Structures are given as C-alpha cells and as structure tokens.
CSV table of C-alpha atoms in Angstrom, one decimal:
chain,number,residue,atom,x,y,z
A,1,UNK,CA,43.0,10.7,2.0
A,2,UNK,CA,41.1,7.9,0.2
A,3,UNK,CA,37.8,8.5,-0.7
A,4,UNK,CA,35.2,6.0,0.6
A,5,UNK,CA,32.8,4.9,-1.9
A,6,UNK,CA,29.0,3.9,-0.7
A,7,UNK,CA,27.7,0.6,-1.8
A,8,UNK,CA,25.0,0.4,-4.0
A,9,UNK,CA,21.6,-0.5,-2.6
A,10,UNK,CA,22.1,-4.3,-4.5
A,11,UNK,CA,25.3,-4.4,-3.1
A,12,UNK,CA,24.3,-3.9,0.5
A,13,UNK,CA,21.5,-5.7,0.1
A,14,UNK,CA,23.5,-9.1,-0.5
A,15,UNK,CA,26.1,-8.4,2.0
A,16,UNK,CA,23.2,-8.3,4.6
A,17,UNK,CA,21.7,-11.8,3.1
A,18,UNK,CA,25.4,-13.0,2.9
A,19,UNK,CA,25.8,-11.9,6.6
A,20,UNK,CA,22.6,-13.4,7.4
A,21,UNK,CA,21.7,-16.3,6.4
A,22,UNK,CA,19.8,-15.7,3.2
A,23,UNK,CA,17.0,-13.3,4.6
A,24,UNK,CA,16.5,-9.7,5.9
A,25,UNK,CA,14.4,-10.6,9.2
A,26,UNK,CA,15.6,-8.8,11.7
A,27,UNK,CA,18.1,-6.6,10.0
A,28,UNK,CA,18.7,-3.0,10.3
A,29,UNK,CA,19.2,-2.4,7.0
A,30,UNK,CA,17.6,0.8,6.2
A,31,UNK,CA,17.9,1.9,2.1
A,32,UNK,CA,14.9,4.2,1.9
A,33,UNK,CA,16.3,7.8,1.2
A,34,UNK,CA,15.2,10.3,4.4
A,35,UNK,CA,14.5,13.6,3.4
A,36,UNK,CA,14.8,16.0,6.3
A,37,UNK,CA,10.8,17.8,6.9
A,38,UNK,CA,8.7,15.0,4.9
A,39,UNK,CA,6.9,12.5,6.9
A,40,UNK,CA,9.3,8.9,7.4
A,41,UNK,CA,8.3,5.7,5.8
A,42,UNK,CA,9.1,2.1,6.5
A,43,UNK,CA,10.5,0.2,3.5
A,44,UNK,CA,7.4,-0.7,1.2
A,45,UNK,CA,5.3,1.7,3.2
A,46,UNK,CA,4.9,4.5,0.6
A,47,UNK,CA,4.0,2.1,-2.2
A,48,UNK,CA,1.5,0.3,0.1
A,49,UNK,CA,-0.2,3.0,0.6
A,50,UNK,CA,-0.8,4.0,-2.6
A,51,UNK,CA,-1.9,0.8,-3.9
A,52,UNK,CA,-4.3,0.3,-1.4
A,53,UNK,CA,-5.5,3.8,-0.2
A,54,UNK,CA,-4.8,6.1,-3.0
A,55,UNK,CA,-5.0,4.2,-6.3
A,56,UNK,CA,-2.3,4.8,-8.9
A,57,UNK,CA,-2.8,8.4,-11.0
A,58,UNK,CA,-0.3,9.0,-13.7
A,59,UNK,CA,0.7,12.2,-15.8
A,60,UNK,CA,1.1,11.2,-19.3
A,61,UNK,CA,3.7,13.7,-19.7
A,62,UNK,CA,5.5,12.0,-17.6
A,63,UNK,CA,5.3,8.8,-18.9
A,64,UNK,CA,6.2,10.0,-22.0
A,65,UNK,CA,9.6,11.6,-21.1
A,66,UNK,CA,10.4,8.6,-19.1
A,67,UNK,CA,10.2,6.2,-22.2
A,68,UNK,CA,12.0,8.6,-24.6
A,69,UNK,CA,15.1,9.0,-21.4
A,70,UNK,CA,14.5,4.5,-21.4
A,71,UNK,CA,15.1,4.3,-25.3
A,72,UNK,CA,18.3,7.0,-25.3
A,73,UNK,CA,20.3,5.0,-22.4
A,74,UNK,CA,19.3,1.6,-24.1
A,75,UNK,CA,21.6,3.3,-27.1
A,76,UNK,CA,23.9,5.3,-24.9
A,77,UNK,CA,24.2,5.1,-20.9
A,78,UNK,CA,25.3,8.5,-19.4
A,79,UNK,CA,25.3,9.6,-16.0
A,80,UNK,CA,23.5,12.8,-17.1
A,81,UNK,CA,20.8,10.7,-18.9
A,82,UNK,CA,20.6,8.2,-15.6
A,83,UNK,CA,20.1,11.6,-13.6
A,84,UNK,CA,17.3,12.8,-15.6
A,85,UNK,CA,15.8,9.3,-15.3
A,86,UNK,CA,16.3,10.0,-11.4
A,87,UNK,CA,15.1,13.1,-11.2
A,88,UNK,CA,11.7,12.0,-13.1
A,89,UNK,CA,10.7,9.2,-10.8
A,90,UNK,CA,12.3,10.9,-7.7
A,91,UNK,CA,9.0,13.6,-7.6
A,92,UNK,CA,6.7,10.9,-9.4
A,93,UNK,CA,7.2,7.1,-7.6
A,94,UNK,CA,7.2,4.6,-10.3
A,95,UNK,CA,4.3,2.5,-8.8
A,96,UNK,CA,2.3,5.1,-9.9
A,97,UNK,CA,2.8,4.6,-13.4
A,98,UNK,CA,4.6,1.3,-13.9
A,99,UNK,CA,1.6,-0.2,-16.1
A,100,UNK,CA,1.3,2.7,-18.7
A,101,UNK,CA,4.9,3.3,-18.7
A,102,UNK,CA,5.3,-0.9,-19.9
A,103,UNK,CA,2.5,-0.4,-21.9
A,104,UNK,CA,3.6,2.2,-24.0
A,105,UNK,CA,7.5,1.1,-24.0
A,106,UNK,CA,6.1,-2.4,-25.1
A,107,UNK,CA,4.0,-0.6,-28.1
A,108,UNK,CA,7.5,1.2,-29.2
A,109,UNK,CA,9.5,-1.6,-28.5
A,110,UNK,CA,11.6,-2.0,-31.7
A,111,UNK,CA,12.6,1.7,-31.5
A,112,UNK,CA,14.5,0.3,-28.5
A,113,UNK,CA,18.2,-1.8,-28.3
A,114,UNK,CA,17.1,-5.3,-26.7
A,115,UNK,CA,20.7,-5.6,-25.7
A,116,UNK,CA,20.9,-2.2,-24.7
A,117,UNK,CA,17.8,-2.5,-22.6
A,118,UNK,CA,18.9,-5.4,-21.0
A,119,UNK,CA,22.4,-4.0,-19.8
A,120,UNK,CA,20.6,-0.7,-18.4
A,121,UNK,CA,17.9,-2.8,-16.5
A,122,UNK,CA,21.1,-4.5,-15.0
A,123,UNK,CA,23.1,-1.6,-14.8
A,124,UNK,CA,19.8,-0.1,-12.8
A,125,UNK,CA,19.2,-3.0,-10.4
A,126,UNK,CA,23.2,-3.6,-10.2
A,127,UNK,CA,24.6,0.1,-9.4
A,128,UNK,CA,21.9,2.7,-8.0
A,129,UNK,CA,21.9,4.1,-4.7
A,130,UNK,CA,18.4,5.4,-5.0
A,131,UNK,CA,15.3,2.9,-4.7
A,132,UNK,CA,12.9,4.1,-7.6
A,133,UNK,CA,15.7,3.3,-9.9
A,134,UNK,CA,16.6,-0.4,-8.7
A,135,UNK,CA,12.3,-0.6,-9.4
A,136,UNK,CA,12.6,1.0,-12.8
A,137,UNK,CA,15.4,-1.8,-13.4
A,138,UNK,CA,13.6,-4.6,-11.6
A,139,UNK,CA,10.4,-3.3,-14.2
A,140,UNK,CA,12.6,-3.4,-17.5
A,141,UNK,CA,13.8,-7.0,-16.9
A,142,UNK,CA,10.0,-7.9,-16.7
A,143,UNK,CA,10.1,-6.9,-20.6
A,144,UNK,CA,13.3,-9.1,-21.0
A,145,UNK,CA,12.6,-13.2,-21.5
A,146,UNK,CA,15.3,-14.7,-19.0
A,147,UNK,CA,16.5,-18.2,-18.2
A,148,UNK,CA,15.9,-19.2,-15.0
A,149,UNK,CA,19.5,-19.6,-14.5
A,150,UNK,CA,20.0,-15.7,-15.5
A,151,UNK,CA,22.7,-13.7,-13.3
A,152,UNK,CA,20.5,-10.5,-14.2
A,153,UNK,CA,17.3,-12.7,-12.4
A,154,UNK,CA,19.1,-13.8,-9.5
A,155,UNK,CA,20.1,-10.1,-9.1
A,156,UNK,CA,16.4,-9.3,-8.5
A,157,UNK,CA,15.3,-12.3,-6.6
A,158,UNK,CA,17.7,-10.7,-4.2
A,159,UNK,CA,16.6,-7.2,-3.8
A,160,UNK,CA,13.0,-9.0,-3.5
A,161,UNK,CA,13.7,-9.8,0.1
A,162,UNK,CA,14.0,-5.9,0.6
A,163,UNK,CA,10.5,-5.2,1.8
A,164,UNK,CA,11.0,-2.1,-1.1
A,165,UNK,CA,11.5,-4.5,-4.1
A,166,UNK,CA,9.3,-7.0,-3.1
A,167,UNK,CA,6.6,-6.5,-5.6
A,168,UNK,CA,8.7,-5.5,-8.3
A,169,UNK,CA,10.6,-8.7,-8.0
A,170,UNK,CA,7.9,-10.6,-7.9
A,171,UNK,CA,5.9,-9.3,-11.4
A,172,UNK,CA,9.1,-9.9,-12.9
A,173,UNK,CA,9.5,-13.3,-11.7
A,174,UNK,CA,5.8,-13.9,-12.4
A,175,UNK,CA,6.8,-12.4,-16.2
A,176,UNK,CA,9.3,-15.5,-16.3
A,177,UNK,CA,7.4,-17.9,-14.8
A,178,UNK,CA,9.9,-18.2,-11.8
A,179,UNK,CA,7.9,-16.4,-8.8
A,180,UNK,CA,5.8,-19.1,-7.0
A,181,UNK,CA,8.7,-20.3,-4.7
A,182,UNK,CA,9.9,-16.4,-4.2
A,183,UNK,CA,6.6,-15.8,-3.1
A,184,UNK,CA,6.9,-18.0,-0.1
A,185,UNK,CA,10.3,-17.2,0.8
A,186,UNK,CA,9.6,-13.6,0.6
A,187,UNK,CA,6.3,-14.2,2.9
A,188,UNK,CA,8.4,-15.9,5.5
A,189,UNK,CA,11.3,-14.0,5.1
A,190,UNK,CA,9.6,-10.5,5.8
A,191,UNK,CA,7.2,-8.9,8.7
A,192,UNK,CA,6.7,-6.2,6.5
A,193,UNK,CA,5.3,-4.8,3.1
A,194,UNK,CA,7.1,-7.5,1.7
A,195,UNK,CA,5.2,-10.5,3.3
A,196,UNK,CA,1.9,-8.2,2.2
A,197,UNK,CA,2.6,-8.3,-0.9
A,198,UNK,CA,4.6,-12.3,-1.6
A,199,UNK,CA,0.9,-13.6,0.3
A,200,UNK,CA,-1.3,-11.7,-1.7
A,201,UNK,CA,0.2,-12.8,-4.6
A,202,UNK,CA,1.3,-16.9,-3.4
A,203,UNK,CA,-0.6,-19.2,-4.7
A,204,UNK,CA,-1.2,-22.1,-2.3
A,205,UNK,CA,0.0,-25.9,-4.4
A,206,UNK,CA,0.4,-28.0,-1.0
A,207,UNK,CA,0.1,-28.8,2.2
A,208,UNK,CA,3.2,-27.2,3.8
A,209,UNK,CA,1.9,-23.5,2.3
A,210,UNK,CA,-1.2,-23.8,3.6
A,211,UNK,CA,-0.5,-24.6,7.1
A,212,UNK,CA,2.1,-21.8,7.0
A,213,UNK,CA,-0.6,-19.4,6.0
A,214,UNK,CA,-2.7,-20.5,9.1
A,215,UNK,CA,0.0,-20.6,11.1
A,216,UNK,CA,1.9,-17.6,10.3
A,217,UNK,CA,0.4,-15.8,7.8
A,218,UNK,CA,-1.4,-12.7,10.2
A,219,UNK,CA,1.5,-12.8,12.4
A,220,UNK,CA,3.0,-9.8,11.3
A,221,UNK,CA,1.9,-6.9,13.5
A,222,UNK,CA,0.6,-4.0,12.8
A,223,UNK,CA,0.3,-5.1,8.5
A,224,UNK,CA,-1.5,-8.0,9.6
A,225,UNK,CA,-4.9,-5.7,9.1
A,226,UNK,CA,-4.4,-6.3,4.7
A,227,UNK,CA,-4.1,-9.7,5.0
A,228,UNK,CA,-6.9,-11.3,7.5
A,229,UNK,CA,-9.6,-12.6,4.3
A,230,UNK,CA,-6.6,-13.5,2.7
A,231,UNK,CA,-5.1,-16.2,4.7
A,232,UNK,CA,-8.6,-17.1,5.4
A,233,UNK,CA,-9.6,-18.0,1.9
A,234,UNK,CA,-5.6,-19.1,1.0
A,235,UNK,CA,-5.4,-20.9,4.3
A,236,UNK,CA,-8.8,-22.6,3.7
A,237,UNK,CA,-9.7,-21.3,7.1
A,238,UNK,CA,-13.1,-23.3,7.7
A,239,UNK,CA,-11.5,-26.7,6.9
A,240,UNK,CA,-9.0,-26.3,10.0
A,241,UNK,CA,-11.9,-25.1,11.7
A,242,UNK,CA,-14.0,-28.1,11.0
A,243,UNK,CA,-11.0,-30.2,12.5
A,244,UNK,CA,-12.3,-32.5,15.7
A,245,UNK,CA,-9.0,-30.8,17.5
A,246,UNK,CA,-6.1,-28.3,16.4
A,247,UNK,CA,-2.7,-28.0,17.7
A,248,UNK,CA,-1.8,-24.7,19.6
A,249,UNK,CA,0.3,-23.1,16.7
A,250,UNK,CA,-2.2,-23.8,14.4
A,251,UNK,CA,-5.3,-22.2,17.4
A,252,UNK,CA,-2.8,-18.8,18.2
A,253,UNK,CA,-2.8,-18.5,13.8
A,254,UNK,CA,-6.4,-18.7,13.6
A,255,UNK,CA,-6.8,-16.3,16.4
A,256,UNK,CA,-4.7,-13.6,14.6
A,257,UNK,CA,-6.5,-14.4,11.2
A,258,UNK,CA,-9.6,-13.8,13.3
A,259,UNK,CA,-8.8,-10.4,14.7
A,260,UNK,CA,-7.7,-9.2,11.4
A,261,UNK,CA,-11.1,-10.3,9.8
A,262,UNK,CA,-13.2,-8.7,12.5
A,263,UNK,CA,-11.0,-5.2,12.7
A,264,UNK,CA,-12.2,-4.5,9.1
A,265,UNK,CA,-10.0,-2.0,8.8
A,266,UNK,CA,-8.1,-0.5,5.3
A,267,UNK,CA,-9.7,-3.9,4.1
A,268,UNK,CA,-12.8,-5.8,4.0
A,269,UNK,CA,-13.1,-9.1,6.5
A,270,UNK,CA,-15.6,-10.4,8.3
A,271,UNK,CA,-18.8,-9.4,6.2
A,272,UNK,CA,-16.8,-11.1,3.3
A,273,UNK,CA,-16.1,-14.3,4.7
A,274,UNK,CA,-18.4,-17.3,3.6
A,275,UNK,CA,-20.3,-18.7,6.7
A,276,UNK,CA,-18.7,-16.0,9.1
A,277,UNK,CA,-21.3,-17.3,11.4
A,278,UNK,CA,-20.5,-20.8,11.8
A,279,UNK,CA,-16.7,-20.0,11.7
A,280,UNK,CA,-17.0,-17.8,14.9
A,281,UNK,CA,-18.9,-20.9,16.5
A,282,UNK,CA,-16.2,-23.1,15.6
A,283,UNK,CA,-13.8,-21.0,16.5
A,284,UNK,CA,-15.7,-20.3,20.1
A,285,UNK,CA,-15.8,-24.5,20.6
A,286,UNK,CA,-11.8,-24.8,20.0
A,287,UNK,CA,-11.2,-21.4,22.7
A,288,UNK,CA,-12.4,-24.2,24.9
A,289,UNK,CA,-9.4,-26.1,24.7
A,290,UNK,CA,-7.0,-23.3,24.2
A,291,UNK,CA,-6.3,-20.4,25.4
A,292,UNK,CA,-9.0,-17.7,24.5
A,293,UNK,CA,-8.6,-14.2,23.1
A,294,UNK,CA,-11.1,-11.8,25.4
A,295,UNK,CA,-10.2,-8.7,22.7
A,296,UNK,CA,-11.4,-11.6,19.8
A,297,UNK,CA,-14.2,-12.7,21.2
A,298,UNK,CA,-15.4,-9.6,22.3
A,299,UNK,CA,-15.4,-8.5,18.8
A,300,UNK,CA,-16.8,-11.5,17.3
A,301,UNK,CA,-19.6,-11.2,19.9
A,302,UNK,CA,-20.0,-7.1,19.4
A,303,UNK,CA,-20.3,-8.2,15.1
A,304,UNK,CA,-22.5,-10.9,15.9
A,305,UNK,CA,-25.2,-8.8,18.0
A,306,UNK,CA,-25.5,-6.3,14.7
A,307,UNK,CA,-26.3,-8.8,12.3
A,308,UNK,CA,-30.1,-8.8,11.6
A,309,UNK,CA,-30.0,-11.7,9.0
A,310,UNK,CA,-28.7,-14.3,12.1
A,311,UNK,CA,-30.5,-17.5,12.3
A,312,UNK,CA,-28.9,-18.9,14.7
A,313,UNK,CA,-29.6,-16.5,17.8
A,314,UNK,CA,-27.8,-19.1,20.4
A,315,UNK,CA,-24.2,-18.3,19.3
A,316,UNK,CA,-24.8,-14.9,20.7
A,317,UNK,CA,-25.3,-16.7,24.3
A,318,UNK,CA,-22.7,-18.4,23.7
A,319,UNK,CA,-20.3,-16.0,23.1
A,320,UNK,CA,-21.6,-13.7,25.9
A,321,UNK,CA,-21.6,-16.5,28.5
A,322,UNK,CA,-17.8,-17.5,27.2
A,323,UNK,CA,-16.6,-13.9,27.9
A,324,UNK,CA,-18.4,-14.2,31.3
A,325,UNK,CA,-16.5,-17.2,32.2
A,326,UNK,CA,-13.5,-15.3,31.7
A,327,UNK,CA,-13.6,-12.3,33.2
C-alpha cells in the first residue's frame, strides 16, 4: 500500500494559485491547523487580533532558545532540531515576538552561517506543514539581501496571498525593496486579514490605487471595521467628495468607507477624520443622486446630534429631513 504524502503548506498554496488564476479569492483552501476544544480561527485571524487587541508580549526566555535552535540548524538541519523549533512557536505565535527575536539574531549575526541561514529560511517556507514555521522562514529571509529575481523571494510572494502570510511577506518584501506592487495585489486579491494588512501598509503612487481604495477598499465584510480612516485618508476621501458628481461604484465605496468610519468600532473613525462635518454634508448632497444608505445616514445623523462643538446646526435638518423622505 503506498503511502500518501501531504503537501507542504507552500506547495498547496501554489497549486491553488496555479489552479486559479494567480489569487486565493474564493478558494477553500484552509492551512490553519484545528485543534479539537480551542476556539477556530480564520486564516490571519489569530495574528490580527493580537496586533490590534492585545499588543505583542514576549518571554525572553523564549526568544532566547529560539535564536540558539536558529543558529544550530543554520550549521546543521535536523528534523529533531526543526521539531524543537516547532514546538517553541507552536505554544508562543511568532507575531508575538518577531521584532526581539530579529533583533537579537541581527546583534549575534556572525555567530550564524549566511549560507546556512538562507537554505533553512527556504527550507522553512519551502517544506513545513505547520504555519508558524513558513512565518519563522518568511522572517529569516527578511535578514537575507535578495535580488528581485530570487527563487527564495518568489517563494514568499506566494504564500503572501495566504491571508496567514500576508504580513510576513510583505516586511520581507518591504526589507528588499520589492513590496509596493505586492501590496496591491494582495489587497485585491484577499477579503480577508490579508487585504487588512497589504492596505494598511500600501502606499498610494497613482491614480488607479487610489480609486481602488474608494472603490473597493471597505468592501470586505465584516474586516471592513480596521480599515474605514484608512481608505479615507489613503483614498483622499474629501477630494471625491468635493467632485460636482461621482459614478455609482465610486458613491456604493464611499458609502462602505462611511459606515466603517461611523461604527468606531476595534478602531478609531469618525472623530479622527479632518472636517467629518462637511464630509457627511457632502456625502448627504451626492445620496441625492444615488441610492442612499438609511443604516448610514442614521448614524451620521445619531453622531452629528452629540457633537457640541457643531457650527453648522443645519446639517442636522438636513440629515433628519433626508431620513424622513425615506422612510
């Protein structure tokens, strides 16, 4: 009876892109190890969380085993050795301490074999079958100064459109000056973590970006919530605003940017955003022409009747008579 081997998480990974097209959307590709009892996380989920909601504690201790297990497989790879290495970031995620652990490998850095280090960050992206070591791979490489051309970097622009990978990918390619265009195809590749993290970290150089960001960039579902003051201020929000008319595409994005900003939810929106004021009245003038929100203009109107510094009292009226009108 032949023995059937499972595919490492890179090589499933580019099968699925292979199969589709060069992007995950809509795939059922599911990496993210289930562990029967514990609570069940989408892919990115875990290290959203903790970046945003819980901050990013470390055990010395740990970090300090971690390096020494780094610099014995950059001289000798061993499965025992990788299993250690597995065990350590399976009870502590390496988002947790993927700064002091760089850090303190980049202060000991010629106690460790360059070649050896590369060939064990490949090895670790390439081969594993368990996420936090494709990250601890995807975080070496950052140390590693690669040609744009590099097999090892194409490797990781690939596990980048895994909403897991996507920010690890993306400080490695920022590391080699290669992660601006991997930004935006993550962000429209994924309507996950991924897209989160690639628009959080995109910086906007033209015209087509920007009107994707409008467009697109809070249509995401539920993740939408992280990223309304960021497509505002990346989308340069008030300046479609201040158009004489917008197209409908560009109205239904500005509505979902809108509702993020006014939710102030995990993140700060509304109160953050320059002019909020003027914005909602702008935004009221082009409902007009479109077709209006009632759950966003109730909450623009609901935020507008608790601010005490309002000068202009009128586009409360406005507001209340526009939600009249449609009920």
């Amino acid at each position: 009876m032949k023995i059937k081997i499972k595919p490492s998480i890179y090589q499933q990974i580019h099968q699925s892109l292979k199969n589709n097209g060069d992007t995950l959307k809509g795939s059922q590709l599911d990496l993210v190890r289930k562990q029967v009892g514990t609570l069940q996380f989408a892919a990115g989920a875990q290290d959203g969380i903790y970046l945003y909601h819980m901050g990013t504690d470390y055990a010395e201790d740990a970090v300090n085993q971690i390096v020494e297990l780094i610099k014995k497989l950059s001289y000798h790879k061993t499965r025992w050795t990788i299993r250690k290495l597995e065990n350590w970031l399976t009870d502590i995620r390496i988002i947790t301490l993927a700064d002091p652990l760089l850090t303190a490998i980049v202060e000991r850095i010629d106690e460790f074999n360059s070649k050896g280090l590369y060939q064990l960050s490949d090895y670790l992206v390439t081969a594993s079958k368990t996420t936090e070591l494709v990250k601890c791979g995807i975080m070496l490489a950052s140390l590693i100064e690669l040609t744009l051309e590099n097999e090892l970097l194409q490797k990781i622009r690939e596990v980048g459109y895994y909403d897991e990978f996507t920010l690890f990918s993306l400080i490695t390619l920022e590391a080699n000056n290669s992660s601006n265009q991997m930004c935006f195809e993550y962000a429209k590749s994924s309507l996950g973590w991924g897209k989160v993290h690639a628009i959080t970290r995109l910086e906007v150089t033209n015209n087509e970006t920007r009107d994707w960001i409008i467009q697109q960039g809070c249509l995401t579902g539920d993740l939408a919530m992280y990223l309304g003051r960021i497509c505002a201020e990346k989308g340069q929000l008030y300046h479609y605003l201040q158009k004489e008319m917008i197209t409908e595409a560009e109205f239904n994005g500005i509505t979902a940017i809108f509702s993020c900003l006014l939710d102030e939810g995990p993140v700060l929106g509304i109160s953050l955003l320059p002019e909020a004021e003027e914005q909602l009245a702008l935004y009221l003038k082009h409902s007009q022409t479109h077709q209006a929100s009632i759950d966003v203009l109730t909450k623009a109107y609901e935020w507008l009747k608790i601010q005490e510094d309002l000068e202009d009292k009128q586009v409360i009226m406005e507001f209340q008579l526009a939600l009249k009108n449609l009920a």
